[in-house]
mmCIF file of C-alpha atoms in Angstrom:
data_model
loop_
_atom_site.group_PDB
_atom_site.id
_atom_site.type_symbol
_atom_site.label_atom_id
_atom_site.label_comp_id
_atom_site.label_asym_id
_atom_site.label_seq_id
_atom_site.Cartn_x
_atom_site.Cartn_y
_atom_site.Cartn_z
ATOM 1 C CA UNK A 9 92.893 84.169 76.519
ATOM 2 C CA UNK A 10 95.981 84.447 74.905
ATOM 3 C CA UNK A 11 98.264 81.915 74.281
ATOM 4 C CA UNK A 12 102.536 81.988 73.193
ATOM 5 C CA UNK A 13 104.124 79.335 72.595
ATOM 6 C CA UNK A 14 108.047 79.308 72.935
ATOM 7 C CA UNK A 15 111.335 77.133 72.820
ATOM 8 C CA UNK A 16 112.544 76.360 75.955
ATOM 9 C CA UNK A 17 115.756 78.039 76.569
ATOM 10 C CA UNK A 18 116.925 78.230 80.256
ATOM 11 C CA UNK A 19 116.971 81.362 81.801
ATOM 12 C CA UNK A 20 115.111 83.962 82.852
ATOM 13 C CA UNK A 21 111.378 84.530 81.586
ATOM 14 C CA UNK A 22 109.957 88.391 83.138
ATOM 15 C CA UNK A 23 106.391 89.191 82.758
ATOM 16 C CA UNK A 24 106.020 92.933 82.800
ATOM 17 C CA UNK A 25 102.134 94.964 84.036
ATOM 18 C CA UNK A 26 101.631 98.745 82.678
ATOM 19 C CA UNK A 27 99.191 101.497 83.736
ATOM 20 C CA UNK A 28 99.793 104.477 81.895
ATOM 21 C CA UNK A 29 102.415 103.036 80.052
ATOM 22 C CA UNK A 30 104.568 102.742 83.282
ATOM 23 C CA UNK A 31 106.036 99.126 84.849
ATOM 24 C CA UNK A 32 103.243 99.087 87.700
ATOM 25 C CA UNK A 33 104.277 95.140 88.724
ATOM 26 C CA UNK A 34 106.693 92.346 87.787
ATOM 27 C CA UNK A 35 106.879 88.313 88.001
ATOM 28 C CA UNK A 36 109.997 87.084 87.196
ATOM 29 C CA UNK A 37 110.511 82.429 86.632
ATOM 30 C CA UNK A 38 114.155 81.558 86.460
ATOM 31 C CA UNK A 39 115.139 78.339 84.768
ATOM 32 C CA UNK A 40 115.706 75.609 89.027
ATOM 33 C CA UNK A 41 117.570 73.478 89.299
ATOM 34 C CA UNK A 42 116.250 69.902 90.774
ATOM 35 C CA UNK A 43 114.544 70.278 94.374
ATOM 36 C CA UNK A 44 117.423 70.245 97.117
ATOM 37 C CA UNK A 45 115.277 71.791 100.162
ATOM 38 C CA UNK A 46 111.822 72.830 101.292
ATOM 39 C CA UNK A 47 110.954 76.266 102.258
ATOM 40 C CA UNK A 48 108.198 77.452 104.578
ATOM 41 C CA UNK A 49 105.397 80.519 104.595
ATOM 42 C CA UNK A 50 103.256 80.946 107.083
ATOM 43 C CA UNK A 51 99.739 83.160 106.309
ATOM 44 C CA UNK A 52 99.808 84.245 110.491
ATOM 45 C CA UNK A 53 102.953 84.198 112.715
ATOM 46 C CA UNK A 54 100.147 83.519 116.086
ATOM 47 C CA UNK A 55 96.692 81.982 116.038
ATOM 48 C CA UNK A 56 94.322 81.839 119.392
ATOM 49 C CA UNK A 57 94.264 78.718 121.083
ATOM 50 C CA UNK A 58 89.921 77.806 121.045
ATOM 51 C CA UNK A 59 90.627 75.292 119.388
ATOM 52 C CA UNK A 60 89.195 76.452 116.058
ATOM 53 C CA UNK A 61 92.245 79.031 114.703
ATOM 54 C CA UNK A 62 93.736 77.964 111.759
ATOM 55 C CA UNK A 63 96.977 78.487 109.967
ATOM 56 C CA UNK A 64 97.850 78.077 106.698
ATOM 57 C CA UNK A 65 101.407 76.762 106.177
ATOM 58 C CA UNK A 66 102.817 76.677 102.015
ATOM 59 C CA UNK A 67 105.797 74.013 101.820
ATOM 60 C CA UNK A 68 107.948 75.266 98.401
ATOM 61 C CA UNK A 69 110.280 72.614 96.787
ATOM 62 C CA UNK A 70 113.461 75.016 96.020
ATOM 63 C CA UNK A 71 116.889 74.333 94.437
ATOM 64 C CA UNK A 72 120.361 74.814 95.330
ATOM 65 C CA UNK A 73 119.458 79.021 95.468
ATOM 66 C CA UNK A 74 116.483 78.549 96.723
ATOM 67 C CA UNK A 75 114.629 78.975 93.330
ATOM 68 C CA UNK A 76 110.927 77.151 93.320
ATOM 69 C CA UNK A 77 110.496 74.169 90.537
ATOM 70 C CA UNK A 78 107.361 73.836 89.277
ATOM 71 C CA UNK A 79 108.810 70.722 87.284
ATOM 72 C CA UNK A 80 106.312 68.268 87.309
ATOM 73 C CA UNK A 81 108.825 65.328 87.182
ATOM 74 C CA UNK A 82 110.594 66.601 90.327
ATOM 75 C CA UNK A 83 107.397 66.864 92.460
ATOM 76 C CA UNK A 84 107.943 64.699 96.688
ATOM 77 C CA UNK A 85 106.875 63.074 98.484
ATOM 78 C CA UNK A 86 106.472 65.586 101.793
ATOM 79 C CA UNK A 87 105.925 64.263 105.504
ATOM 80 C CA UNK A 88 103.979 66.914 107.850
ATOM 81 C CA UNK A 89 105.168 66.764 111.634
ATOM 82 C CA UNK A 90 103.082 68.901 113.910
ATOM 83 C CA UNK A 91 104.674 68.909 117.816
ATOM 84 C CA UNK A 92 102.781 71.428 121.194
ATOM 85 C CA UNK A 93 99.768 73.279 121.004
ATOM 86 C CA UNK A 94 97.797 72.726 117.491
ATOM 87 C CA UNK A 95 97.373 69.792 115.873
ATOM 88 C CA UNK A 96 97.113 68.959 111.627
ATOM 89 C CA UNK A 97 93.992 69.460 110.538
ATOM 90 C CA UNK A 98 95.073 68.742 106.595
ATOM 91 C CA UNK A 99 96.538 68.862 103.855
ATOM 92 C CA UNK A 100 96.152 69.447 100.057
ATOM 93 C CA UNK A 101 98.112 70.550 97.032
ATOM 94 C CA UNK A 102 96.145 71.963 94.311
ATOM 95 C CA UNK A 103 95.995 68.589 92.253
ATOM 96 C CA UNK A 104 92.826 67.649 90.337
ATOM 97 C CA UNK A 105 92.964 64.150 90.318
ATOM 98 C CA UNK A 106 95.205 63.806 93.547
ATOM 99 C CA UNK A 107 94.183 60.506 95.318
ATOM 100 C CA UNK A 108 95.828 60.883 98.599
ATOM 101 C CA UNK A 109 94.073 61.827 101.915
ATOM 102 C CA UNK A 110 93.776 65.181 103.218
ATOM 103 C CA UNK A 111 93.642 63.964 106.527
ATOM 104 C CA UNK A 112 96.455 62.440 105.990
ATOM 105 C CA UNK A 113 100.887 63.600 106.925
ATOM 106 C CA UNK A 114 102.105 62.468 104.345
ATOM 107 C CA UNK A 115 100.883 63.906 101.067
ATOM 108 C CA UNK A 116 102.998 64.997 97.023
ATOM 109 C CA UNK A 117 104.206 68.212 95.964
ATOM 110 C CA UNK A 118 102.016 69.533 93.104
ATOM 111 C CA UNK A 119 104.141 71.792 91.155
ATOM 112 C CA UNK A 120 106.237 71.920 93.675
ATOM 113 C CA UNK A 121 103.774 73.324 96.174
ATOM 114 C CA UNK A 122 101.417 71.431 98.596
ATOM 115 C CA UNK A 123 100.013 73.293 101.472
ATOM 116 C CA UNK A 124 99.061 72.393 105.555
ATOM 117 C CA UNK A 125 96.472 73.585 107.825
ATOM 118 C CA UNK A 126 96.731 73.878 111.485
ATOM 119 C CA UNK A 127 94.461 73.764 113.946
ATOM 120 C CA UNK A 128 95.314 75.545 117.203
ATOM 121 C CA UNK A 129 94.175 72.762 120.241
ATOM 122 C CA UNK A 130 92.617 74.786 123.762
ATOM 123 C CA UNK A 131 96.009 75.025 125.697
ATOM 124 C CA UNK A 132 98.630 78.379 124.999
ATOM 125 C CA UNK A 133 102.183 77.448 123.496
ATOM 126 C CA UNK A 134 104.250 77.500 120.655
ATOM 127 C CA UNK A 135 102.855 75.228 117.491
ATOM 128 C CA UNK A 136 106.282 73.663 115.690
ATOM 129 C CA UNK A 137 105.957 72.220 112.241
ATOM 130 C CA UNK A 138 108.460 69.980 110.200
ATOM 131 C CA UNK A 139 108.334 68.531 106.851
ATOM 132 C CA UNK A 140 110.960 66.454 105.494
ATOM 133 C CA UNK A 141 110.583 64.862 101.605
ATOM 134 C CA UNK A 142 112.861 61.990 101.208
ATOM 135 C CA UNK A 143 116.723 63.644 99.294
ATOM 136 C CA UNK A 144 115.298 66.906 100.948
ATOM 137 C CA UNK A 145 116.812 69.450 103.286
ATOM 138 C CA UNK A 146 113.844 69.593 106.251
ATOM 139 C CA UNK A 147 112.457 72.574 107.155
ATOM 140 C CA UNK A 148 110.593 73.943 110.412
ATOM 141 C CA UNK A 149 107.889 76.798 111.148
ATOM 142 C CA UNK A 150 106.735 77.739 114.421
ATOM 143 C CA UNK A 151 103.717 79.370 115.396
ATOM 144 C CA UNK A 152 102.506 80.558 118.636
ATOM 145 C CA UNK A 153 98.984 79.577 120.242
ATOM 146 C CA UNK A 154 97.928 82.567 122.222
ATOM 147 C CA UNK A 155 95.629 82.673 124.816
ATOM 148 C CA UNK A 156 91.833 83.461 122.920
ATOM 149 C CA UNK A 157 90.533 86.930 124.275
ATOM 150 C CA UNK A 158 88.799 87.434 127.633
ATOM 151 C CA UNK A 159 85.133 87.931 125.875
ATOM 152 C CA UNK A 160 83.571 88.362 129.454
ATOM 153 C CA UNK A 161 83.090 91.501 130.631
#
């Protein structure tokens, strides 16, 4: 375990991983402004319309330049609305002390993030999820619910 202490200054922090003395990966963290929008990312664009298949949608707060926000004092209450060929199965945020229900359509972000779980229905079609929050530009994600494969010979 390593700990580093530094005085805060706005800017960029870059971590570079080396293998054999050559850069192999990097991660950059930039100082972000206040959150103004929600950005969604879906773990997969298509699920099976079998009543059990799941998709995970990450909601991330971003500033005016699209940079993710991590500041705990910038967390927001989000509302998740799902329509079409699926339902909202639950929403979490990774906060071990959160008291909000996982089955609610409302959830506060934790360090700028929350993850919604969409469960497919039994009919094929599109699943549309809209995420909104006070003072934020809303975001929409669409997932296709495809007919399950025919398992009969």
